[in-house]
Tab-separated table of C-alpha atoms in Angstrom:
chain	number	residue	atom	x	y	z
A	8	MET	CA	-3.262	17.259	-4.727
A	9	TRP	CA	-0.031	15.464	-3.882
A	10	ARG	CA	2.980	17.292	-2.531
A	11	VAL	CA	6.268	16.116	-1.131
A	12	THR	CA	8.241	18.779	0.697
A	13	GLY	CA	11.925	18.950	-0.240
A	14	PRO	CA	14.694	16.646	1.011
A	15	LEU	CA	15.181	17.158	4.714
A	16	CYS	CA	17.621	15.165	6.810
A	17	TRP	CA	19.594	15.323	10.037
A	18	ALA	CA	21.649	12.559	11.550
A	19	SER	CA	20.299	11.145	14.800
A	20	SER	CA	20.713	8.178	17.065
A	21	ARG	CA	17.301	6.604	16.439
A	22	GLY	CA	15.727	4.916	19.409
A	23	ARG	CA	18.315	6.248	21.838
A	24	GLN	CA	17.679	9.175	24.170
A	25	ARG	CA	20.168	11.990	23.641
A	26	ARG	CA	22.142	13.271	26.594
A	27	LEU	CA	23.579	16.731	26.943
A	28	PRO	CA	27.370	16.661	27.125
A	29	TRP	CA	27.375	18.382	30.501
A	30	PRO	CA	25.122	18.432	33.576
A	31	SER	CA	23.010	21.248	34.893
A	32	PRO	CA	25.332	23.529	36.894
A	33	ALA	CA	24.640	24.452	40.474
A	34	ARG	CA	23.384	28.009	40.605
A	35	THR	CA	25.428	30.294	42.802
A	36	PRO	CA	25.493	34.072	43.121
A	37	GLU	CA	29.006	34.091	41.663
A	38	MET	CA	27.914	32.181	38.594
A	39	ALA	CA	24.821	34.311	38.133
A	40	SER	CA	26.870	37.515	37.973
A	41	PRO	CA	27.324	38.558	34.331
A	42	CYS	CA	30.949	38.521	33.196
A	43	SER	CA	32.342	39.820	29.939
A	44	LEU	CA	35.490	40.125	27.883
A	45	SER	CA	34.198	43.394	26.419
A	46	SER	CA	33.422	46.767	27.967
A	47	ALA	CA	29.671	46.085	28.109
A	48	ALA	CA	28.241	43.279	30.207
A	49	PRO	CA	26.780	40.468	28.090
A	50	SER	CA	23.002	40.311	27.820
A	51	ILE	CA	20.420	38.237	25.970
A	52	ARG	CA	18.113	40.088	23.596
A	53	LEU	CA	14.803	38.391	22.753
A	54	SER	CA	12.040	39.353	20.343
A	55	PRO	CA	9.281	39.246	21.477
A	56	ALA	CA	10.967	40.351	24.676
A	57	ALA	CA	9.167	38.595	27.529
A	58	ARG	CA	6.331	36.471	26.154
A	59	SER	CA	5.332	34.801	22.887
A	60	LEU	CA	2.897	32.170	21.690
A	61	PHE	CA	4.388	28.690	21.557
A	62	ASP	CA	3.902	28.338	17.795
A	63	GLU	CA	5.543	31.700	17.051
A	64	PRO	CA	9.238	32.176	16.229
A	65	LEU	CA	11.476	33.618	18.936
A	66	ALA	CA	14.464	35.720	17.886
A	67	ILE	CA	17.492	35.153	20.141
A	68	ALA	CA	20.649	37.261	20.223
A	69	VAL	CA	23.482	37.923	22.683
A	70	GLN	CA	25.255	41.283	22.887
A	71	GLY	CA	28.238	42.561	24.849
A	72	LEU	CA	30.528	39.576	24.176
A	73	GLY	CA	34.187	39.852	23.299
A	74	PRO	CA	35.307	39.847	19.649
A	75	ARG	CA	35.076	36.266	18.296
A	76	GLN	CA	34.405	34.992	21.815
A	77	PRO	CA	33.429	31.293	21.956
A	78	VAL	CA	30.288	30.688	24.003
A	79	THR	CA	27.833	27.900	24.755
A	80	LEU	CA	24.093	28.606	24.886
A	81	ARG	CA	21.753	26.390	26.829
A	82	ALA	CA	17.944	26.275	26.878
A	83	CYS	CA	16.026	24.622	29.718
A	84	LEU	CA	12.302	24.002	30.152
A	85	ARG	CA	10.362	22.012	32.734
A	86	ASP	CA	6.984	20.485	32.009
A	87	GLU	CA	4.141	20.470	34.520
A	88	THR	CA	5.393	17.271	36.130
A	89	GLY	CA	8.778	18.875	36.758
A	90	GLU	CA	10.630	16.875	34.106
A	91	LEU	CA	13.543	18.779	32.589
A	92	PHE	CA	14.141	19.300	28.865
A	93	GLN	CA	17.451	20.778	27.692
A	94	ALA	CA	19.341	21.719	24.546
A	95	CYS	CA	22.744	23.327	24.069
A	96	ALA	CA	24.683	24.803	21.176
A	97	ARG	CA	28.182	26.191	20.636
A	98	TYR	CA	28.694	29.535	18.931
A	99	GLN	CA	31.319	32.147	18.219
A	100	ALA	CA	30.519	35.857	18.505
A	101	GLY	CA	31.194	38.231	15.649
A	102	HIS	CA	34.055	40.729	15.512
A	103	ASP	CA	31.718	43.252	17.175
A	104	GLY	CA	30.871	40.931	20.096
A	105	GLU	CA	27.341	40.316	18.793
A	106	LEU	CA	25.768	36.890	18.389
A	107	ASP	CA	22.499	36.670	16.430
A	108	LEU	CA	21.182	33.121	16.062
A	109	ALA	CA	19.437	34.143	12.837
A	110	ARG	CA	22.817	34.928	11.249
A	111	CYS	CA	25.379	32.837	13.139
A	112	PRO	CA	25.518	29.061	12.620
A	113	ALA	CA	25.924	26.759	15.588
A	114	LEU	CA	29.272	24.927	15.650
A	115	PRO	CA	29.616	21.145	16.005
A	116	GLY	CA	29.556	19.692	19.500
A	117	GLY	CA	26.098	20.654	20.783
A	118	SER	CA	22.530	19.433	20.311
A	119	PHE	CA	22.554	20.700	16.710
A	120	CYS	CA	24.770	22.590	14.288
A	121	GLY	CA	24.279	24.955	11.389
A	122	LEU	CA	22.070	28.005	10.977
A	123	GLU	CA	19.077	27.155	13.142
A	124	PRO	CA	17.485	30.249	14.759
A	125	MET	CA	14.969	28.065	16.663
A	126	GLY	CA	17.297	25.138	17.289
A	127	LEU	CA	17.424	25.688	21.044
A	128	LEU	CA	13.677	24.971	21.136
A	129	TRP	CA	13.162	22.179	18.632
A	130	ALA	CA	16.251	20.318	19.883
A	131	LEU	CA	15.051	20.179	23.510
A	132	GLN	CA	15.368	16.632	24.863
A	133	PRO	CA	14.126	15.132	28.141
A	134	GLN	CA	16.502	14.047	30.881
A	135	LYS	CA	14.048	11.246	31.696
A	136	PRO	CA	14.087	8.504	29.059
A	137	PHE	CA	11.016	8.027	26.851
A	138	TRP	CA	9.317	11.239	27.987
A	139	ARG	CA	7.244	13.422	25.647
A	140	LEU	CA	6.687	17.145	26.081
A	141	VAL	CA	2.947	17.740	26.511
A	142	LYS	CA	1.140	20.877	27.730
A	143	ARG	CA	-1.546	19.964	30.242
A	144	ASP	CA	-2.678	23.428	31.396
A	145	VAL	CA	-2.926	25.917	28.536
A	146	GLN	CA	-3.775	28.725	30.969
A	147	THR	CA	-0.147	28.857	32.125
A	148	PRO	CA	2.911	29.264	29.904
A	149	PHE	CA	6.013	27.156	29.660
A	150	VAL	CA	8.966	29.071	31.114
A	151	LEU	CA	12.036	28.875	28.913
A	152	GLU	CA	15.390	29.568	30.596
A	153	LEU	CA	18.293	30.686	28.412
A	154	GLU	CA	21.895	30.757	29.637
A	155	VAL	CA	25.158	31.839	28.049
A	156	PHE	CA	28.435	30.256	29.188
A	157	ASP	CA	31.997	31.196	28.334
A	158	GLY	CA	33.841	28.809	26.052
A	159	HIS	CA	33.161	25.390	24.554
A	160	GLY	CA	34.388	23.218	27.408
A	161	ASP	CA	32.708	20.120	28.746
A	162	PRO	CA	31.406	21.365	31.089
A	163	PRO	CA	31.643	24.951	29.790
A	164	GLY	CA	33.039	27.936	31.656
A	165	ARG	CA	31.440	30.557	33.834
A	166	LEU	CA	27.888	31.779	33.399
A	167	LEU	CA	27.948	35.101	31.530
A	168	THR	CA	24.257	35.977	31.445
A	169	GLN	CA	20.811	34.430	31.554
A	170	ALA	CA	17.185	35.275	30.747
A	171	GLN	CA	13.691	33.837	31.012
A	172	HIS	CA	10.924	33.869	28.433
A	173	GLU	CA	7.305	32.713	28.621
A	174	ARG	CA	5.966	30.524	25.803
A	175	ALA	CA	2.187	30.906	26.077
A	176	PHE	CA	-0.716	29.023	24.499
A	177	LEU	CA	-3.760	31.185	25.175
A	178	ARG	CA	-3.835	34.473	23.281
A	179	ASP	CA	-5.371	37.449	25.067
A	180	GLY	CA	-9.110	37.527	24.434
A	181	VAL	CA	-9.536	33.833	23.595
A	182	HIS	CA	-12.244	32.282	25.779
A	183	ARG	CA	-11.754	28.817	27.276
A	184	VAL	CA	-15.162	27.274	27.994
A	185	PRO	CA	-15.566	23.890	29.744
A	186	VAL	CA	-18.276	21.791	28.055
A	187	ARG	CA	-20.414	19.236	29.909
A	188	ASN	CA	-23.401	18.967	27.584
A	189	GLY	CA	-25.248	15.666	27.598
A	190	ARG	CA	-22.502	13.064	27.338
A	191	ILE	CA	-19.971	15.475	25.824
A	192	ARG	CA	-16.835	16.210	27.851
A	193	ALA	CA	-14.734	18.828	26.119
A	194	MET	CA	-13.171	22.279	26.141
A	195	LEU	CA	-14.310	24.935	23.699
A	196	PHE	CA	-12.004	27.769	22.623
A	197	LEU	CA	-13.636	30.866	21.149
A	198	PRO	CA	-11.612	33.641	19.481
A	199	PRO	CA	-12.011	37.269	20.512
A	200	GLY	CA	-14.404	39.458	18.563
A	201	ASN	CA	-17.853	39.018	17.154
A	202	GLY	CA	-18.715	35.569	15.821
A	203	PRO	CA	-19.836	33.303	14.478
A	204	PHE	CA	-16.525	31.595	13.721
A	205	PRO	CA	-15.671	28.547	11.606
A	206	GLY	CA	-15.941	25.506	13.886
A	207	ILE	CA	-13.496	22.619	14.276
A	208	ILE	CA	-13.482	19.506	16.479
A	209	ASP	CA	-9.977	18.447	17.545
A	210	LEU	CA	-9.180	14.851	18.574
A	211	CYS	CA	-5.949	13.597	20.145
A	212	GLY	CA	-4.568	10.081	19.790
A	213	LEU	CA	-4.257	7.205	22.230
A	214	GLY	CA	-3.686	8.019	25.867
A	215	GLY	CA	-7.080	9.296	26.902
A	216	GLY	CA	-7.810	12.471	28.798
A	217	LEU	CA	-8.209	15.925	27.345
A	218	LEU	CA	-5.280	17.621	25.610
A	219	GLU	CA	-6.133	21.225	24.795
A	220	TYR	CA	-2.931	22.766	23.456
A	221	ARG	CA	-3.487	22.230	19.704
A	222	ALA	CA	-7.114	23.388	19.877
A	223	CYS	CA	-6.087	26.396	21.907
A	224	LEU	CA	-3.328	27.432	19.490
A	225	LEU	CA	-5.640	26.954	16.496
A	226	ALA	CA	-8.322	29.140	18.103
A	227	ASN	CA	-5.772	31.960	18.165
A	228	TYR	CA	-6.239	32.169	14.384
A	229	GLY	CA	-9.977	32.787	14.368
A	230	PHE	CA	-11.493	29.307	14.691
A	231	ALA	CA	-13.953	28.049	17.305
A	232	VAL	CA	-12.272	24.797	18.316
A	233	LEU	CA	-13.703	22.039	20.493
A	234	SER	CA	-11.068	19.797	22.080
A	235	LEU	CA	-13.076	16.605	22.573
A	236	ALA	CA	-12.185	13.855	25.047
A	237	TYR	CA	-13.429	10.375	24.193
A	238	TYR	CA	-12.167	8.225	27.063
A	239	GLY	CA	-10.129	8.440	30.242
A	240	TYR	CA	-11.558	11.809	31.300
A	241	GLU	CA	-14.007	12.695	34.084
A	242	ASP	CA	-16.973	10.282	33.841
A	243	LEU	CA	-16.137	8.960	30.367
A	244	PRO	CA	-15.096	5.280	30.121
A	245	LYS	CA	-11.705	4.717	31.716
A	246	GLN	CA	-10.499	2.476	28.917
A	247	MET	CA	-11.025	2.378	25.157
A	248	LYS	CA	-12.858	-0.964	25.082
A	249	GLU	CA	-15.185	0.106	22.264
A	250	LEU	CA	-16.202	3.390	20.708
A	251	HIS	CA	-19.631	4.587	19.582
A	252	LEU	CA	-19.933	7.240	16.875
A	253	GLU	CA	-23.169	8.491	18.476
A	254	TYR	CA	-20.981	10.244	21.074
A	255	PHE	CA	-19.060	12.090	18.356
A	256	GLU	CA	-22.319	12.842	16.528
A	257	GLU	CA	-23.530	14.564	19.680
A	258	ALA	CA	-20.402	16.743	19.635
A	259	ILE	CA	-20.956	17.691	15.985
A	260	ASN	CA	-24.559	18.700	16.715
A	261	TYR	CA	-23.403	20.716	19.723
A	262	MET	CA	-21.035	22.699	17.526
A	263	LEU	CA	-23.559	23.221	14.712
A	264	GLN	CA	-26.151	24.507	17.182
A	265	HIS	CA	-23.739	26.847	18.983
A	266	THR	CA	-24.462	30.534	18.334
A	267	GLN	CA	-20.738	31.304	17.963
A	268	VAL	CA	-20.096	28.585	15.367
A	269	LYS	CA	-20.572	29.336	11.688
A	270	GLY	CA	-22.356	26.739	9.561
A	271	PRO	CA	-23.417	24.981	7.514
A	272	GLY	CA	-20.654	22.468	8.340
A	273	ILE	CA	-17.632	22.143	10.585
A	274	GLY	CA	-14.088	20.850	10.277
A	275	LEU	CA	-12.410	17.867	11.924
A	276	LEU	CA	-8.760	17.658	12.962
A	277	GLY	CA	-7.112	14.586	14.453
A	278	ILE	CA	-3.747	12.921	14.894
A	279	SER	CA	-3.042	9.174	14.970
A	280	LYS	CA	-6.094	7.382	16.477
A	281	GLY	CA	-7.824	10.776	16.548
A	282	GLY	CA	-7.208	11.167	12.805
A	283	GLU	CA	-8.648	7.724	12.165
A	284	LEU	CA	-11.741	8.660	14.205
A	285	CYS	CA	-12.117	11.819	12.128
A	286	ILE	CA	-12.241	9.669	8.979
A	287	SER	CA	-14.932	7.475	10.576
A	288	MET	CA	-16.930	10.540	11.627
A	289	ALA	CA	-16.722	12.003	8.119
A	290	SER	CA	-17.789	8.662	6.620
A	291	PHE	CA	-20.936	8.149	8.699
A	292	LEU	CA	-22.010	11.505	10.162
A	293	LYS	CA	-23.500	14.648	8.626
A	294	GLY	CA	-22.502	18.278	9.057
A	295	ILE	CA	-18.788	17.903	8.188
A	296	THR	CA	-17.218	20.089	5.504
A	297	ALA	CA	-13.477	19.490	5.853
A	298	THR	CA	-11.356	16.819	7.558
A	299	ALA	CA	-7.605	17.135	8.252
A	300	VAL	CA	-5.822	13.932	9.272
A	301	ILE	CA	-2.300	13.892	10.743
A	302	ASN	CA	-0.676	10.471	10.353
A	303	GLY	CA	-4.003	8.677	10.617
A	304	SER	CA	-5.179	5.239	9.519
A	305	VAL	CA	-7.956	4.533	7.011
A	306	ALA	CA	-8.672	1.295	8.872
A	307	ASN	CA	-10.206	1.030	12.333
A	308	VAL	CA	-7.449	0.186	14.831
A	309	GLY	CA	-7.326	-0.891	18.458
A	310	THR	CA	-10.972	-1.357	19.369
A	311	VAL	CA	-14.433	-2.077	17.970
A	312	LEU	CA	-16.217	0.913	16.415
A	313	ARG	CA	-20.023	0.977	16.401
A	314	TYR	CA	-22.657	3.221	14.852
A	315	LYS	CA	-26.324	2.210	15.032
A	316	ASP	CA	-26.426	-1.296	13.522
A	317	ILE	CA	-22.950	-1.010	11.950
A	318	THR	CA	-19.895	-2.603	13.547
A	319	ILE	CA	-16.334	-2.146	12.265
A	320	PRO	CA	-13.868	-4.587	13.834
A	321	PRO	CA	-10.316	-3.537	14.650
A	322	LEU	CA	-7.581	-4.279	12.146
A	323	GLY	CA	-5.665	-7.436	12.972
A	324	VAL	CA	-2.211	-7.291	14.549
A	325	SER	CA	0.718	-9.673	14.044
A	326	PRO	CA	2.912	-9.289	17.159
A	327	GLU	CA	5.657	-11.428	15.646
A	328	ARG	CA	6.401	-8.574	13.228
A	329	ILE	CA	7.301	-6.204	16.082
A	330	LYS	CA	11.050	-5.622	16.227
A	331	ILE	CA	12.723	-5.050	19.611
A	332	SER	CA	16.069	-3.257	19.799
A	333	LYS	CA	18.873	-4.193	22.207
A	334	SER	CA	17.772	-1.275	24.397
A	335	GLY	CA	14.235	-2.691	24.619
A	336	ILE	CA	12.537	-0.189	22.299
A	337	ALA	CA	9.880	-1.621	19.984
A	338	ASP	CA	9.448	-0.800	16.304
A	339	VAL	CA	5.787	-1.533	15.524
A	340	VAL	CA	5.551	-0.122	11.991
A	341	ASP	CA	4.969	-3.580	10.464
A	342	ALA	CA	2.689	-4.935	13.214
A	343	LEU	CA	-0.693	-4.120	11.656
A	344	ASN	CA	-2.193	-6.408	9.037
A	345	ASN	CA	-2.980	-5.188	5.540
A	346	PRO	CA	-6.571	-3.832	5.453
A	347	LEU	CA	-6.795	-4.760	1.763
A	348	GLU	CA	-6.437	-8.485	2.380
A	349	GLY	CA	-8.706	-11.235	3.704
A	350	PRO	CA	-10.970	-10.640	6.711
A	351	ASP	CA	-9.038	-7.462	7.586
A	352	ARG	CA	-10.885	-5.730	4.743
A	353	GLN	CA	-13.818	-5.405	7.134
A	354	SER	CA	-11.748	-2.901	9.118
A	355	PHE	CA	-11.324	-0.492	6.178
A	356	ILE	CA	-13.355	2.657	6.913
A	357	PRO	CA	-15.791	3.441	4.025
A	358	LEU	CA	-14.496	6.970	3.554
A	359	GLU	CA	-16.051	7.026	0.072
A	360	LYS	CA	-19.322	7.789	1.901
A	361	ALA	CA	-17.919	11.097	3.152
A	362	GLU	CA	-19.244	14.352	1.701
A	363	CYS	CA	-16.314	16.493	2.813
A	364	ARG	CA	-12.843	17.468	1.584
A	365	PHE	CA	-9.807	15.665	3.014
A	366	LEU	CA	-6.265	16.737	3.884
A	367	PHE	CA	-3.729	14.032	4.768
A	368	ILE	CA	-0.575	15.181	6.575
A	369	VAL	CA	1.992	12.384	6.263
A	370	GLY	CA	5.294	11.856	8.040
A	371	GLN	CA	7.215	9.577	5.688
A	372	ASP	CA	9.333	8.254	8.572
A	373	ASP	CA	6.309	7.445	10.761
A	374	HIS	CA	7.108	4.258	12.701
A	375	ASN	CA	3.769	3.959	14.506
A	376	TRP	CA	2.116	2.675	11.340
A	377	LYS	CA	2.292	3.154	7.575
A	378	SER	CA	0.691	6.578	7.290
A	379	GLU	CA	1.736	7.131	3.685
A	380	PHE	CA	0.249	3.789	2.643
A	381	PHE	CA	-3.003	4.696	4.405
A	382	ALA	CA	-3.167	8.096	2.668
A	383	VAL	CA	-2.494	6.528	-0.736
A	384	GLU	CA	-5.179	3.870	-0.243
A	385	GLY	CA	-7.640	6.480	1.001
A	386	ASN	CA	-6.960	8.516	-2.129
A	387	LYS	CA	-7.533	5.450	-4.341
A	388	ARG	CA	-10.807	4.613	-2.615
A	389	LEU	CA	-12.140	8.182	-2.918
A	390	GLN	CA	-11.238	8.535	-6.590
A	391	ALA	CA	-12.590	5.070	-7.440
A	392	HIS	CA	-15.974	6.284	-6.197
A	393	GLY	CA	-15.831	9.595	-8.072
A	394	LYS	CA	-15.067	11.728	-5.007
A	395	GLU	CA	-12.835	14.792	-4.891
A	396	LYS	CA	-9.144	14.007	-4.790
A	397	PRO	CA	-7.755	14.639	-1.299
A	398	GLU	CA	-4.809	16.856	-0.569
A	399	ILE	CA	-1.822	14.777	0.551
A	400	VAL	CA	1.260	16.529	1.915
A	401	CYS	CA	4.220	14.255	2.592
A	402	TYR	CA	7.250	15.171	4.702
A	403	PRO	CA	10.501	13.215	4.340
A	404	GLY	CA	12.213	12.733	7.686
A	405	ALA	CA	9.075	13.487	9.723
A	406	GLY	CA	7.877	10.957	12.309
A	407	HIS	CA	4.530	10.172	13.889
A	408	TYR	CA	3.876	13.022	16.318
A	409	ILE	CA	3.596	16.014	13.990
A	410	GLU	CA	2.694	18.692	16.534
A	411	PRO	CA	2.238	22.478	16.311
A	412	PRO	CA	5.482	24.320	15.503
A	413	PHE	CA	8.515	24.151	17.810
A	414	PHE	CA	7.424	21.210	19.929
A	415	PRO	CA	10.545	19.041	20.180
A	416	MET	CA	10.327	15.753	18.327
A	417	CYS	CA	9.465	12.784	20.540
A	418	GLU	CA	11.817	10.047	19.399
A	419	ALA	CA	10.428	7.261	21.590
A	420	SER	CA	7.933	6.929	24.442
A	421	MET	CA	5.522	4.468	26.050
A	422	HIS	CA	2.779	3.060	23.799
A	423	LEU	CA	-0.519	2.335	25.524
A	424	LEU	CA	-1.407	-0.733	23.452
A	425	VAL	CA	2.104	-2.176	23.165
A	426	GLY	CA	2.927	-1.736	26.857
A	427	LYS	CA	6.537	-0.698	26.264
A	428	PRO	CA	8.427	2.203	24.695
A	429	VAL	CA	8.189	2.398	20.910
A	430	ILE	CA	10.084	4.402	18.326
A	431	TRP	CA	7.942	7.068	16.653
A	432	GLY	CA	10.331	7.885	13.808
A	433	GLY	CA	11.618	11.163	12.467
A	434	GLU	CA	14.816	13.188	12.318
A	435	PRO	CA	14.667	16.254	14.610
A	436	LYS	CA	15.532	18.995	12.125
A	437	ALA	CA	13.373	17.626	9.301
A	438	HIS	CA	10.553	16.947	11.757
A	439	CYS	CA	10.663	20.525	13.044
A	440	LYS	CA	10.443	21.977	9.540
A	441	ALA	CA	7.565	19.619	8.772
A	442	GLN	CA	5.654	20.833	11.835
A	443	ILE	CA	6.011	24.457	10.750
A	444	ASP	CA	4.759	23.761	7.242
A	445	ALA	CA	2.020	21.333	8.311
A	446	TRP	CA	0.597	23.937	10.713
A	447	GLN	CA	0.312	26.367	7.803
A	448	GLN	CA	-1.214	23.712	5.549
A	449	ILE	CA	-3.854	22.873	8.163
A	450	GLN	CA	-4.797	26.520	8.692
A	451	GLY	CA	-4.912	27.132	4.940
A	452	PHE	CA	-7.086	24.057	4.393
A	453	PHE	CA	-9.649	25.126	6.987
A	454	CYS	CA	-9.603	28.744	5.851
A	455	LYS	CA	-10.331	27.639	2.285
A	456	HIS	CA	-13.129	25.213	3.074
A	457	LEU	CA	-14.669	26.757	6.209
A	458	LYS	CA	-14.028	30.462	5.666
A	459	GLY	CA	-13.993	30.407	1.883
A	460	LYS	CA	-10.770	32.408	1.632
A	461	PRO	CA	-6.990	31.933	1.779
A	462	SER	CA	-5.355	31.915	5.213
A	463	GLY	CA	-2.668	34.462	4.367
A	464	THR	CA	0.029	32.004	5.489
A	465	SER	CA	2.716	30.766	3.148
A	466	SER	CA	4.939	27.714	3.160
A	467	LYS	CA	8.418	28.224	4.584
A	468	LEU	CA	9.780	25.013	3.082
């Protein structure tokens, strides 16, 4: 199945970090006191009121404003390193002094404009250049601060009201279980209730360590999800010098033997290098029913991959094809060699050996590598060998890091292999909509092939 979601675009300054038009104000008791042009003091109304899951929509409204009063809303969030992310938007209240972001479009002059109920979240940008929002500890929420200022000045007027909201990752009742079994270093998330549950192994991309947030959020929907580290974590190799599929085979067997995991097969989910590894696992290892790949390569990249007596060399790189902007940001989309030509053909993963179903999630503005080309070639290889046609969902305007819903798009950050900041591609608004739909597609894919029934989710695009 091949789908391209509708035309999505939003102008952005690619490769350049956005700056808010005004600095963070000093907090004083005078500023914190709510002020109003109407009889009732302004207040922020949120639904859910105090806490929501990060991938869930948050309804934001302001009441008690003056008729047609111009205001500026600002959202602030700090990650676990203390780095600040901010977004702002200009609005005008209705004749009744109410401002509902689901009904009132943002005016030009802020981080976004138009009718964008979740714009204050997806438009968050770091103050520190080339910094990506990542959740390290899923047991604690992100704290979102919302502020309402009078007027559209630069900087805006007095603070009218403010509120805090927790954006959580771990749903009540989900169990987080550290795994140190044999060589496996991972975190297992088990849903509440009586199992067994459909099992999924989740792999992140380059960077090493253990990122749990996607596995955790996915477990909230009834899956047993193992977030698997493969280097740079605890006693695993510090660097990705070479990878052995026997390690990943051990993780598959662990899941299949777990009393809370439903067989006969499991699912794989990976992004970037993790997606590529999922394809390799599906090609050589048993016990896999469904594999979802987010902007992955069908060729082995970055390091040697070994399994028993099989060795797959890394795809060649041509550094002269890397483009460097005046600001020093690299565009590496053309750096990899073509895995269909010459000796680089040895790097093409033999995915025709896989006995599972595939889903390719593709950001058509991915600047890490040519994800759409890889998905197309994977489709050709599978069909040429009489295998089931994969599902391919393409998103115009989406970049490389297609995350769970409402993570702000990372425009550029440091690349481990390149050694300098690279552009990841994407336009913020289109990328946000792609993340919402892709999350539904992934859940639907695993529900169909692991649970044997529809997910109950529907596309919002």
